[in-house]
PDB file of C-alpha atoms in Angstrom:
ATOM      1  CA  MET A 237     103.548  48.588  44.897  1.00 45.00           C
ATOM      2  CA  ASN A 238     106.599  46.813  43.433  1.00 50.00           C
ATOM      3  CA  SER A 239     106.762  43.033  42.994  1.00 45.00           C
ATOM      4  CA  ARG A 240     109.027  42.459  46.032  1.00 49.00           C
ATOM      5  CA  ARG A 241     106.718  44.377  48.383  1.00 47.00           C
ATOM      6  CA  LEU A 242     103.639  42.629  46.952  1.00 41.00           C
ATOM      7  CA  LEU A 243     105.220  39.228  47.523  1.00 42.00           C
ATOM      8  CA  THR A 244     106.134  40.122  51.124  1.00 44.00           C
ATOM      9  CA  VAL A 245     102.524  41.113  51.891  1.00 40.00           C
ATOM     10  CA  ILE A 246     101.168  37.881  50.406  1.00 38.00           C
ATOM     11  CA  LEU A 247     103.651  35.688  52.296  1.00 42.00           C
ATOM     12  CA  CYS A 248     102.847  37.347  55.622  1.00 42.00           C
ATOM     13  CA  THR A 249      99.071  37.168  55.060  1.00 38.00           C
ATOM     14  CA  ILE A 250      99.117  33.477  54.192  1.00 38.00           C
ATOM     15  CA  ALA A 251     101.448  32.552  57.042  1.00 38.00           C
ATOM     16  CA  CYS A 252      99.039  34.028  59.602  1.00 38.00           C
ATOM     17  CA  VAL A 253      96.231  31.595  58.759  1.00 36.00           C
ATOM     18  CA  ALA A 254      98.077  28.340  58.083  1.00 37.00           C
ATOM     19  CA  THR A 255      98.047  25.227  60.274  1.00 36.00           C
ATOM     20  CA  ALA A 256      97.762  21.390  60.041  1.00 36.00           C
ATOM     21  CA  GLN A 257      97.939  19.383  56.777  1.00 37.00           C
ATOM     22  CA  THR A 258      96.182  18.826  53.445  1.00 42.00           C
ATOM     23  CA  GLU A 259      96.175  15.930  50.910  1.00 57.00           C
ATOM     24  CA  ASN A 260      98.732  15.620  48.077  1.00 77.00           C
ATOM     25  CA  PHE A 261     101.117  18.149  49.595  1.00 89.00           C
ATOM     26  CA  SER A 262     104.352  17.814  47.634  1.00 92.00           C
ATOM     27  CA  SER A 263     107.650  18.793  49.267  1.00 94.00           C
ATOM     28  CA  LEU A 264     108.909  19.532  45.740  1.00 95.00           C
ATOM     29  CA  ASN A 265     105.810  21.632  45.024  1.00 94.00           C
ATOM     30  CA  MET A 266     107.859  24.195  43.038  1.00 93.00           C
ATOM     31  CA  PHE A 267     108.231  21.489  40.357  1.00 93.00           C
ATOM     32  CA  ASN A 268     104.607  20.350  40.502  1.00 94.00           C
ATOM     33  CA  TYR A 269     102.499  23.408  39.629  1.00 95.00           C
ATOM     34  CA  MET A 270     101.016  21.765  36.550  1.00 96.00           C
ATOM     35  CA  TYR A 271      99.177  19.425  38.933  1.00 95.00           C
ATOM     36  CA  TYR A 272      98.005  22.138  41.313  1.00 95.00           C
ATOM     37  CA  ASN A 273      97.206  24.976  38.900  1.00 96.00           C
ATOM     38  CA  PRO A 274      95.709  24.819  35.365  1.00 97.00           C
ATOM     39  CA  GLY A 275      96.838  28.431  34.866  1.00 96.00           C
ATOM     40  CA  TYR A 276     100.436  27.169  34.783  1.00 97.00           C
ATOM     41  CA  ALA A 277      99.899  25.431  31.414  1.00 96.00           C
ATOM     42  CA  GLY A 278     102.122  26.953  28.731  1.00 94.00           C
ATOM     43  CA  ASP A 279     104.229  29.081  31.080  1.00 93.00           C
ATOM     44  CA  GLY A 280     107.555  29.810  29.404  1.00 87.00           C
ATOM     45  CA  ASN A 281     108.539  28.896  25.844  1.00 89.00           C
ATOM     46  CA  GLU A 282     109.269  25.181  26.191  1.00 92.00           C
ATOM     47  CA  ILE A 283     107.418  21.904  26.393  1.00 95.00           C
ATOM     48  CA  GLU A 284     107.828  20.694  29.971  1.00 96.00           C
ATOM     49  CA  THR A 285     107.581  17.153  31.283  1.00 97.00           C
ATOM     50  CA  LYS A 286     107.781  16.215  34.958  1.00 97.00           C
ATOM     51  CA  GLY A 287     107.602  12.985  36.925  1.00 97.00           C
ATOM     52  CA  LEU A 288     107.486  12.837  40.744  1.00 97.00           C
ATOM     53  CA  VAL A 289     107.398   9.982  43.240  1.00 97.00           C
ATOM     54  CA  ARG A 290     106.652  10.610  46.916  1.00 96.00           C
ATOM     55  CA  SER A 291     106.917   7.970  49.662  1.00 94.00           C
ATOM     56  CA  GLN A 292     105.449   9.447  52.816  1.00 91.00           C
ATOM     57  CA  TRP A 293     106.186   8.226  56.357  1.00 88.00           C
ATOM     58  CA  LEU A 294     108.688   5.523  55.400  1.00 88.00           C
ATOM     59  CA  GLY A 295     108.280   2.385  57.495  1.00 82.00           C
ATOM     60  CA  PHE A 296     104.670   3.161  58.404  1.00 79.00           C
ATOM     61  CA  ASP A 297     102.267   0.396  57.295  1.00 76.00           C
ATOM     62  CA  GLY A 298      99.709   1.695  54.770  1.00 76.00           C
ATOM     63  CA  ALA A 299     101.438   5.079  54.421  1.00 83.00           C
ATOM     64  CA  PRO A 300     100.747   7.166  51.281  1.00 89.00           C
ATOM     65  CA  THR A 301     102.733   6.705  48.071  1.00 93.00           C
ATOM     66  CA  THR A 302     102.046   9.194  45.274  1.00 95.00           C
ATOM     67  CA  TYR A 303     103.079   9.128  41.607  1.00 96.00           C
ATOM     68  CA  THR A 304     102.588  12.282  39.542  1.00 96.00           C
ATOM     69  CA  GLY A 305     103.351  12.929  35.872  1.00 96.00           C
ATOM     70  CA  SER A 306     102.670  16.020  33.774  1.00 97.00           C
ATOM     71  CA  ILE A 307     103.319  17.604  30.398  1.00 97.00           C
ATOM     72  CA  ASP A 308     102.439  21.109  29.236  1.00 96.00           C
ATOM     73  CA  SER A 309     103.173  23.290  26.243  1.00 96.00           C
ATOM     74  CA  PRO A 310     102.494  26.806  24.955  1.00 95.00           C
ATOM     75  CA  PHE A 311     100.875  27.294  21.544  1.00 94.00           C
ATOM     76  CA  LYS A 312      99.506  30.142  19.493  1.00 92.00           C
ATOM     77  CA  LEU A 313      96.040  30.334  17.976  1.00 90.00           C
ATOM     78  CA  PHE A 314      95.055  33.349  15.851  1.00 89.00           C
ATOM     79  CA  GLY A 315      98.163  35.110  17.116  1.00 89.00           C
ATOM     80  CA  ILE A 316      97.177  34.640  20.791  1.00 90.00           C
ATOM     81  CA  LYS A 317      99.352  32.646  23.164  1.00 94.00           C
ATOM     82  CA  ASN A 318      97.655  29.753  24.945  1.00 96.00           C
ATOM     83  CA  GLY A 319      98.748  26.806  27.025  1.00 96.00           C
ATOM     84  CA  VAL A 320      97.648  23.206  27.312  1.00 97.00           C
ATOM     85  CA  GLY A 321      98.576  20.599  29.905  1.00 97.00           C
ATOM     86  CA  PHE A 322      97.899  17.018  30.960  1.00 97.00           C
ATOM     87  CA  THR A 323      98.463  15.510  34.417  1.00 97.00           C
ATOM     88  CA  PHE A 324      98.346  11.956  35.739  1.00 96.00           C
ATOM     89  CA  ILE A 325      98.362  11.037  39.430  1.00 94.00           C
ATOM     90  CA  LYS A 326      98.177   7.744  41.307  1.00 94.00           C
ATOM     91  CA  ASP A 327      97.737   7.939  45.069  1.00 91.00           C
ATOM     92  CA  ILE A 328      97.947   4.804  47.228  1.00 89.00           C
ATOM     93  CA  ILE A 329      96.787   5.252  50.831  1.00 85.00           C
ATOM     94  CA  GLY A 330      95.929   2.165  52.868  1.00 77.00           C
ATOM     95  CA  ASN A 331      92.911   0.489  51.218  1.00 76.00           C
ATOM     96  CA  PHE A 332      92.482   3.350  48.717  1.00 80.00           C
ATOM     97  CA  GLN A 333      94.063   3.607  45.265  1.00 85.00           C
ATOM     98  CA  ASN A 334      93.108   6.842  43.528  1.00 88.00           C
ATOM     99  CA  THR A 335      93.980   7.345  39.870  1.00 92.00           C
ATOM    100  CA  GLY A 336      93.389  10.791  38.403  1.00 92.00           C
ATOM    101  CA  LEU A 337      93.587  12.318  34.928  1.00 95.00           C
ATOM    102  CA  ASN A 338      93.418  16.053  34.346  1.00 96.00           C
ATOM    103  CA  PHE A 339      93.301  18.139  31.165  1.00 97.00           C
ATOM    104  CA  SER A 340      94.038  21.874  31.469  1.00 97.00           C
ATOM    105  CA  TYR A 341      93.820  24.901  29.206  1.00 97.00           C
ATOM    106  CA  ALA A 342      95.199  28.389  29.937  1.00 97.00           C
ATOM    107  CA  TYR A 343      94.707  31.707  28.166  1.00 96.00           C
ATOM    108  CA  ARG A 344      97.967  33.649  28.414  1.00 96.00           C
ATOM    109  CA  ARG A 345      98.777  37.337  28.114  1.00 93.00           C
ATOM    110  CA  GLN A 346     101.506  39.832  29.045  1.00 92.00           C
ATOM    111  CA  MET A 347     100.976  41.690  32.313  1.00 88.00           C
ATOM    112  CA  MET A 348     103.184  43.887  34.543  1.00 85.00           C
ATOM    113  CA  GLN A 349     106.520  42.972  32.908  1.00 88.00           C
ATOM    114  CA  GLY A 350     105.608  39.306  33.074  1.00 92.00           C
ATOM    115  CA  GLU A 351     103.030  36.838  31.847  1.00 95.00           C
ATOM    116  CA  VAL A 352      99.822  35.594  33.410  1.00 96.00           C
ATOM    117  CA  GLY A 353      97.815  32.477  32.630  1.00 96.00           C
ATOM    118  CA  PHE A 354      94.099  32.089  33.388  1.00 97.00           C
ATOM    119  CA  GLY A 355      93.338  28.380  33.364  1.00 97.00           C
ATOM    120  CA  ALA A 356      90.562  25.835  33.684  1.00 97.00           C
ATOM    121  CA  GLY A 357      90.845  22.076  33.967  1.00 96.00           C
ATOM    122  CA  VAL A 358      88.611  19.023  33.877  1.00 96.00           C
ATOM    123  CA  SER A 359      89.555  16.067  36.065  1.00 94.00           C
ATOM    124  CA  ALA A 360      88.424  12.439  36.164  1.00 93.00           C
ATOM    125  CA  VAL A 361      89.335  10.345  39.196  1.00 89.00           C
ATOM    126  CA  ASN A 362      88.907   6.636  39.797  1.00 88.00           C
ATOM    127  CA  GLN A 363      88.761   6.040  43.561  1.00 81.00           C
ATOM    128  CA  ALA A 364      89.299   2.340  44.126  1.00 79.00           C
ATOM    129  CA  LEU A 365      88.463   0.943  47.562  1.00 72.00           C
ATOM    130  CA  SER A 366      89.587  -2.521  48.545  1.00 69.00           C
ATOM    131  CA  GLY A 367      87.080  -4.503  50.602  1.00 61.00           C
ATOM    132  CA  SER A 368      89.713  -6.554  52.431  1.00 62.00           C
ATOM    133  CA  TRP A 369      89.892  -5.270  56.014  1.00 59.00           C
ATOM    134  CA  VAL A 370      91.781  -6.251  59.151  1.00 58.00           C
ATOM    135  CA  PHE A 371      90.011  -5.866  62.490  1.00 58.00           C
ATOM    136  CA  PRO A 372      92.565  -5.908  65.331  1.00 56.00           C
ATOM    137  CA  ASP A 373      89.802  -5.820  67.964  1.00 58.00           C
ATOM    138  CA  GLY A 374      88.461  -9.171  66.774  1.00 57.00           C
ATOM    139  CA  GLY A 375      85.332  -7.769  65.083  1.00 59.00           C
ATOM    140  CA  SER A 376      83.958  -9.389  61.937  1.00 57.00           C
ATOM    141  CA  TYR A 377      82.958  -6.294  59.950  1.00 59.00           C
ATOM    142  CA  ASP A 378      82.098  -2.611  60.055  1.00 60.00           C
ATOM    143  CA  PRO A 379      78.479  -2.053  58.920  1.00 60.00           C
ATOM    144  CA  TRP A 380      79.431   1.246  57.231  1.00 59.00           C
ATOM    145  CA  VAL A 381      82.225  -0.201  55.081  1.00 60.00           C
ATOM    146  CA  PRO A 382      81.794  -2.238  51.851  1.00 58.00           C
ATOM    147  CA  GLN A 383      82.678  -5.901  52.475  1.00 55.00           C
ATOM    148  CA  ASN A 384      84.601  -8.510  50.439  1.00 48.00           C
ATOM    149  CA  MET A 385      84.563  -6.590  47.168  1.00 55.00           C
ATOM    150  CA  ASP A 386      86.595  -4.152  45.103  1.00 59.00           C
ATOM    151  CA  ASP A 387      84.587  -1.046  44.302  1.00 65.00           C
ATOM    152  CA  LYS A 388      85.997   1.435  41.741  1.00 76.00           C
ATOM    153  CA  PRO A 389      83.649   4.383  41.201  1.00 78.00           C
ATOM    154  CA  TRP A 390      84.575   7.411  39.063  1.00 83.00           C
ATOM    155  CA  PHE A 391      83.910  11.056  39.748  1.00 85.00           C
ATOM    156  CA  PHE A 392      84.451  14.177  37.648  1.00 91.00           C
ATOM    157  CA  ASP A 393      85.196  17.734  38.694  1.00 93.00           C
ATOM    158  CA  MET A 394      86.657  21.048  37.572  1.00 95.00           C
ATOM    159  CA  ASN A 395      89.703  23.132  38.538  1.00 96.00           C
ATOM    160  CA  LEU A 396      90.392  26.865  38.118  1.00 97.00           C
ATOM    161  CA  GLY A 397      93.477  28.985  38.607  1.00 97.00           C
ATOM    162  CA  PHE A 398      95.800  31.776  37.562  1.00 95.00           C
ATOM    163  CA  TYR A 399      99.595  31.820  37.450  1.00 97.00           C
ATOM    164  CA  TYR A 400     101.806  34.890  37.067  1.00 97.00           C
ATOM    165  CA  SER A 401     105.543  34.797  36.417  1.00 95.00           C
ATOM    166  CA  SER A 402     108.229  37.325  35.532  1.00 92.00           C
ATOM    167  CA  ASP A 403     112.023  37.238  35.560  1.00 87.00           C
ATOM    168  CA  ASN A 404     112.251  37.055  39.343  1.00 90.00           C
ATOM    169  CA  VAL A 405     108.823  36.441  40.866  1.00 94.00           C
ATOM    170  CA  TYR A 406     105.875  34.088  40.564  1.00 96.00           C
ATOM    171  CA  LEU A 407     102.401  34.053  42.105  1.00 96.00           C
ATOM    172  CA  SER A 408      99.964  31.148  41.932  1.00 97.00           C
ATOM    173  CA  CYS A 409      96.373  30.718  43.088  1.00 97.00           C
ATOM    174  CA  SER A 410      94.111  27.809  42.170  1.00 97.00           C
ATOM    175  CA  MET A 411      91.129  25.800  43.338  1.00 96.00           C
ATOM    176  CA  ARG A 412      90.645  22.073  42.749  1.00 94.00           C
ATOM    177  CA  ASN A 413      87.431  20.020  43.048  1.00 91.00           C
ATOM    178  CA  LEU A 414      85.328  23.101  42.449  1.00 92.00           C
ATOM    179  CA  PHE A 415      82.006  21.221  42.620  1.00 90.00           C
ATOM    180  CA  GLU A 416      83.038  18.912  45.505  1.00 87.00           C
ATOM    181  CA  SER A 417      81.893  15.811  43.659  1.00 83.00           C
ATOM    182  CA  LYS A 418      80.900  12.917  45.910  1.00 78.00           C
ATOM    183  CA  VAL A 419      81.943   9.306  45.453  1.00 72.00           C
ATOM    184  CA  LYS A 420      79.244   6.667  45.897  1.00 70.00           C
ATOM    185  CA  TYR A 421      80.331   3.130  46.763  1.00 64.00           C
ATOM    186  CA  ALA A 422      78.312  -0.064  46.591  1.00 60.00           C
ATOM    187  CA  ALA A 423      76.055  -0.867  49.519  1.00 55.00           C
ATOM    188  CA  SER A 424      77.678  -1.880  52.812  1.00 51.00           C
ATOM    189  CA  ALA A 425      76.970  -5.122  54.631  1.00 47.00           C
ATOM    190  CA  GLU A 426      73.978  -3.447  56.283  1.00 49.00           C
ATOM    191  CA  GLY A 427      72.577  -2.244  52.955  1.00 46.00           C
ATOM    192  CA  ALA A 428      73.499   1.390  53.606  1.00 47.00           C
ATOM    193  CA  GLU A 429      74.875   3.570  50.821  1.00 52.00           C
ATOM    194  CA  VAL A 430      78.470   4.602  51.507  1.00 53.00           C
ATOM    195  CA  LYS A 431      79.633   8.047  50.358  1.00 54.00           C
ATOM    196  CA  SER A 432      83.089   9.564  50.431  1.00 56.00           C
ATOM    197  CA  ASP A 433      83.634  13.156  51.546  1.00 52.00           C
ATOM    198  CA  ALA A 434      87.352  13.090  50.662  1.00 55.00           C
ATOM    199  CA  ASN A 435      86.947  15.199  47.526  1.00 75.00           C
ATOM    200  CA  ALA A 436      86.520  18.539  49.255  1.00 84.00           C
ATOM    201  CA  ARG A 437      87.156  21.821  47.465  1.00 90.00           C
ATOM    202  CA  GLN A 438      90.812  22.778  47.923  1.00 93.00           C
ATOM    203  CA  LEU A 439      92.604  26.104  47.565  1.00 95.00           C
ATOM    204  CA  PHE A 440      96.316  26.233  46.686  1.00 96.00           C
ATOM    205  CA  VAL A 441      98.431  29.377  46.885  1.00 97.00           C
ATOM    206  CA  GLY A 442     102.115  29.701  46.041  1.00 96.00           C
ATOM    207  CA  ALA A 443     104.631  32.521  45.751  1.00 96.00           C
ATOM    208  CA  GLY A 444     108.362  32.868  45.203  1.00 95.00           C
ATOM    209  CA  TYR A 445     111.015  35.487  44.599  1.00 94.00           C
ATOM    210  CA  GLU A 446     114.563  35.287  43.238  1.00 93.00           C
ATOM    211  CA  TYR A 447     117.155  37.601  44.787  1.00 93.00           C
ATOM    212  CA  GLN A 448     120.467  37.930  42.993  1.00 92.00           C
ATOM    213  CA  LEU A 449     123.456  38.217  45.368  1.00 94.00           C
ATOM    214  CA  SER A 450     126.433  40.488  44.755  1.00 93.00           C
ATOM    215  CA  ASN A 451     128.280  37.432  43.491  1.00 94.00           C
ATOM    216  CA  PRO A 452     126.504  36.759  40.154  1.00 91.00           C
ATOM    217  CA  LEU A 453     127.012  33.012  40.528  1.00 94.00           C
ATOM    218  CA  PHE A 454     124.686  32.833  43.539  1.00 95.00           C
ATOM    219  CA  SER A 455     121.009  33.617  44.017  1.00 95.00           C
ATOM    220  CA  ILE A 456     118.555  33.056  46.866  1.00 95.00           C
ATOM    221  CA  LYS A 457     114.968  31.932  46.262  1.00 94.00           C
ATOM    222  CA  PRO A 458     112.437  32.088  49.124  1.00 95.00           C
ATOM    223  CA  ASN A 459     109.190  30.237  48.370  1.00 95.00           C
ATOM    224  CA  LEU A 460     105.867  29.679  50.070  1.00 96.00           C
ATOM    225  CA  PHE A 461     103.251  27.030  49.309  1.00 96.00           C
ATOM    226  CA  MET A 462      99.879  26.676  51.043  1.00 95.00           C
ATOM    227  CA  ALA A 463      96.999  24.248  50.697  1.00 94.00           C
ATOM    228  CA  THR A 464      93.655  24.245  52.484  1.00 92.00           C
ATOM    229  CA  ASP A 465      90.316  22.462  52.252  1.00 90.00           C
ATOM    230  CA  PHE A 466      88.875  25.131  54.632  1.00 88.00           C
ATOM    231  CA  ALA A 467      88.818  22.584  57.452  1.00 87.00           C
ATOM    232  CA  THR A 468      92.567  21.997  57.719  1.00 88.00           C
ATOM    233  CA  THR A 469      95.445  24.009  56.279  1.00 90.00           C
ATOM    234  CA  SER A 470      99.064  23.237  55.543  1.00 91.00           C
ATOM    235  CA  PHE A 471     101.919  25.418  54.383  1.00 91.00           C
ATOM    236  CA  ALA A 472     105.652  25.249  53.781  1.00 95.00           C
ATOM    237  CA  LEU A 473     108.266  27.994  53.768  1.00 95.00           C
ATOM    238  CA  SER A 474     111.403  27.282  51.730  1.00 96.00           C
ATOM    239  CA  GLY A 475     114.767  28.940  51.294  1.00 95.00           C
ATOM    240  CA  ILE A 476     116.894  27.779  48.361  1.00 96.00           C
ATOM    241  CA  VAL A 477     120.372  28.794  47.240  1.00 96.00           C
ATOM    242  CA  LYS A 478     121.305  28.235  43.616  1.00 95.00           C
ATOM    243  CA  TYR A 479     124.807  28.209  42.167  1.00 95.00           C
ATOM    244  CA  ASN A 480     125.575  29.102  38.560  1.00 91.00           C
ATOM    245  CA  ASP A 481     121.967  28.382  37.510  1.00 88.00           C
ATOM    246  CA  LYS A 482     122.829  24.675  37.637  1.00 93.00           C
ATOM    247  CA  VAL A 483     122.916  23.322  41.212  1.00 96.00           C
ATOM    248  CA  PHE A 484     120.671  24.141  44.183  1.00 97.00           C
ATOM    249  CA  GLY A 485     120.231  23.185  47.798  1.00 97.00           C
ATOM    250  CA  GLY A 486     117.961  24.405  50.527  1.00 96.00           C
ATOM    251  CA  ILE A 487     115.663  23.786  53.426  1.00 97.00           C
ATOM    252  CA  SER A 488     111.910  23.960  53.929  1.00 96.00           C
ATOM    253  CA  TYR A 489     109.738  23.944  57.026  1.00 95.00           C
ATOM    254  CA  LYS A 490     106.211  22.575  57.447  1.00 94.00           C
ATOM    255  CA  PRO A 491     104.960  23.541  60.937  1.00 92.00           C
ATOM    256  CA  ILE A 492     103.987  20.646  63.216  1.00 86.00           C
ATOM    257  CA  ASP A 493     105.058  18.226  60.472  1.00 89.00           C
ATOM    258  CA  ALA A 494     108.612  18.233  59.101  1.00 92.00           C
ATOM    259  CA  ILE A 495     111.883  19.935  58.295  1.00 95.00           C
ATOM    260  CA  ILE A 496     112.644  19.302  54.625  1.00 96.00           C
ATOM    261  CA  PHE A 497     116.045  19.154  52.959  1.00 97.00           C
ATOM    262  CA  LEU A 498     116.096  19.791  49.194  1.00 97.00           C
ATOM    263  CA  ALA A 499     118.776  19.455  46.504  1.00 97.00           C
ATOM    264  CA  GLY A 500     118.943  19.188  42.731  1.00 96.00           C
ATOM    265  CA  PHE A 501     120.594  20.152  39.485  1.00 96.00           C
ATOM    266  CA  SER A 502     119.796  20.981  35.873  1.00 95.00           C
ATOM    267  CA  LEU A 503     121.748  20.139  32.715  1.00 94.00           C
ATOM    268  CA  PRO A 504     122.131  22.111  29.459  1.00 91.00           C
ATOM    269  CA  SER A 505     120.291  19.270  27.700  1.00 91.00           C
ATOM    270  CA  GLY A 506     117.073  20.280  29.523  1.00 92.00           C
ATOM    271  CA  ILE A 507     117.125  17.514  32.138  1.00 96.00           C
ATOM    272  CA  GLU A 508     116.269  18.486  35.727  1.00 96.00           C
ATOM    273  CA  VAL A 509     116.600  16.317  38.830  1.00 97.00           C
ATOM    274  CA  ALA A 510     115.530  17.119  42.404  1.00 97.00           C
ATOM    275  CA  ILE A 511     115.202  15.195  45.653  1.00 97.00           C
ATOM    276  CA  SER A 512     113.800  16.017  49.082  1.00 97.00           C
ATOM    277  CA  TYR A 513     113.849  14.343  52.465  1.00 97.00           C
ATOM    278  CA  ASP A 514     111.308  15.168  55.180  1.00 95.00           C
ATOM    279  CA  LEU A 515     112.628  14.835  58.708  1.00 94.00           C
ATOM    280  CA  THR A 516     109.428  14.276  60.660  1.00 91.00           C
ATOM    281  CA  THR A 517     108.887  16.547  63.665  1.00 91.00           C
ATOM    282  CA  SER A 518     105.412  15.312  64.705  1.00 86.00           C
ATOM    283  CA  SER A 519     104.675  12.403  67.044  1.00 83.00           C
ATOM    284  CA  ILE A 520     104.613  10.006  64.077  1.00 83.00           C
ATOM    285  CA  ILE A 521     108.426  10.100  64.178  1.00 82.00           C
ATOM    286  CA  LYS A 522     108.153   7.166  66.625  1.00 81.00           C
ATOM    287  CA  TYR A 523     106.920   4.968  63.777  1.00 82.00           C
ATOM    288  CA  SER A 524     108.445   6.500  60.629  1.00 83.00           C
ATOM    289  CA  SER A 525     111.932   7.350  59.368  1.00 86.00           C
ATOM    290  CA  GLY A 526     110.638  10.343  57.371  1.00 91.00           C
ATOM    291  CA  SER A 527     109.405  10.966  53.826  1.00 94.00           C
ATOM    292  CA  LEU A 528     111.282  10.892  50.524  1.00 96.00           C
ATOM    293  CA  GLU A 529     110.396  12.561  47.225  1.00 97.00           C
ATOM    294  CA  PHE A 530     112.137  12.437  43.841  1.00 97.00           C
ATOM    295  CA  MET A 531     111.581  14.456  40.652  1.00 97.00           C
ATOM    296  CA  VAL A 532     112.962  14.162  37.131  1.00 98.00           C
ATOM    297  CA  GLY A 533     112.007  16.561  34.340  1.00 96.00           C
ATOM    298  CA  TYR A 534     112.861  17.301  30.742  1.00 96.00           C
ATOM    299  CA  ASN A 535     112.243  20.609  28.929  1.00 94.00           C
ATOM    300  CA  PHE A 536     112.557  20.883  25.164  1.00 91.00           C
ATOM    301  CA  TYR A 537     111.493  22.760  22.028  1.00 86.00           C
ATOM    302  CA  LEU A 538     109.718  21.351  18.981  1.00 75.00           C
ATOM    303  CA  ASP A 539     110.306  24.467  16.868  1.00 62.00           C
ATOM    304  CA  LYS A 540     113.592  24.265  14.962  1.00 48.00           C
ATOM    305  CA  ASP A 541     113.824  28.068  15.087  1.00 48.00           C
ATOM    306  CA  LYS A 542     113.811  28.053  18.863  1.00 51.00           C
ATOM    307  CA  ASP A 543     114.447  31.138  20.960  1.00 50.00           C
ATOM    308  CA  ASN A 544     117.896  30.737  22.502  1.00 51.00           C
ATOM    309  CA  ARG A 545     117.544  33.622  24.934  1.00 49.00           C
ATOM    310  CA  LYS A 546     117.933  32.649  28.590  1.00 49.00           C
ATOM    311  CA  TYR A 547     115.374  33.619  31.206  1.00 47.00           C
ATOM    312  CA  LYS A 548     115.854  33.555  34.955  1.00 51.00           C
ATOM    313  CA  SER A 549     112.725  32.307  36.617  1.00 52.00           C
ATOM    314  CA  VAL A 550     112.113  30.894  40.094  1.00 51.00           C
ATOM    315  CA  ARG A 551     110.027  28.087  38.636  1.00 52.00           C
ATOM    316  CA  PHE A 552     113.304  26.587  37.304  1.00 45.00           C
ATOM    317  CA  LEU A 553     115.145  25.776  40.500  1.00 54.00           C
TER     318      LEU A 553
END
C-alpha cells in the first residue's frame, strides 16, 4: 500500500468516529506537534522553536486563553539519531490557571523512505484554582468547591507517541496523561475532599499529505487532526495551498464548532509566522465574535557545517 492510499484510509477511518470537542485543541495544530506528540522531538535537521497564543471565544467572559512554547532538536549519540524537546503551556480558563512543563525524548530511525520517532515524555502540571466565586442565584457558597483560598496542587504524568514523516506525508499518534493522574484540592467548606477529573487520558492523531500541482510553484496540503478523551472527540479537516514554499492560505472545518481561516509565511532566515481565525458555527456565536490564534517560530542550525539541502515536508507550512 503506497503512502497516499494509506493516508486516505486513515483519514476516512478517523472521520467516521469524530464528534464534539476536546481540551487544548489548537487551530494551528500543524505547528504544535511538539506539544501533542513526544515522538516529534528531533524531526528534521534543525533546532525548532515555536510560540503560540490562542484566545478562544473572544468577548465571552472567562473564555480560555492558552500560551504554548516549545523547542526541540535532533542529536546523535553513539552514531544513533535521537531527539529531545521541551514544552511549556499556560492555560487560563475561568477560575483555573494551569501551567505545564513537559520534557520529551524520541528515538529516531529511517523507515519506508522517511523517518520515524518513538517518543516518551514526562509532564508536570500546576493546576491553580482560585477560590473567589460569583453566585448569580444569590447563594453564599457551594459545599463542593474550595472557599476563599488559592489552591495550587501539582500532578505528574507521562506521554507516549510516534511520529513519521517523509518528503510528502506525515502520520502522528500520541497519548497524553497516560496514568490519568488526579488533582487533589484542599478541603471544601463542608470538609469534603475535592478531586479533579479533568486530567483524563487523551489520544491525538494527525495526518497530512503534500500534493504538488502541475505548476511547480503551487502545492496543496490536506491535513487532519483528531483529539479524544474517549468521552468526547473533536477533529478538524484542513486544506492549505502554498505558493513558492513561502506563503500559504487555507481553510479548516471543525464540525459543530467553527470554520477556520488560516494564513502564514516563512522567510529564508528561518522565521515562520501563522495566524488563524475561527468563525464560530455553534450556538455560542450569540455571545462570541470567534477565536484567534497566532504562531511565530524560528528554525536554525548550531552546526557550522550545516546541511544546505532543501526538504519539502508538510510539517513546514
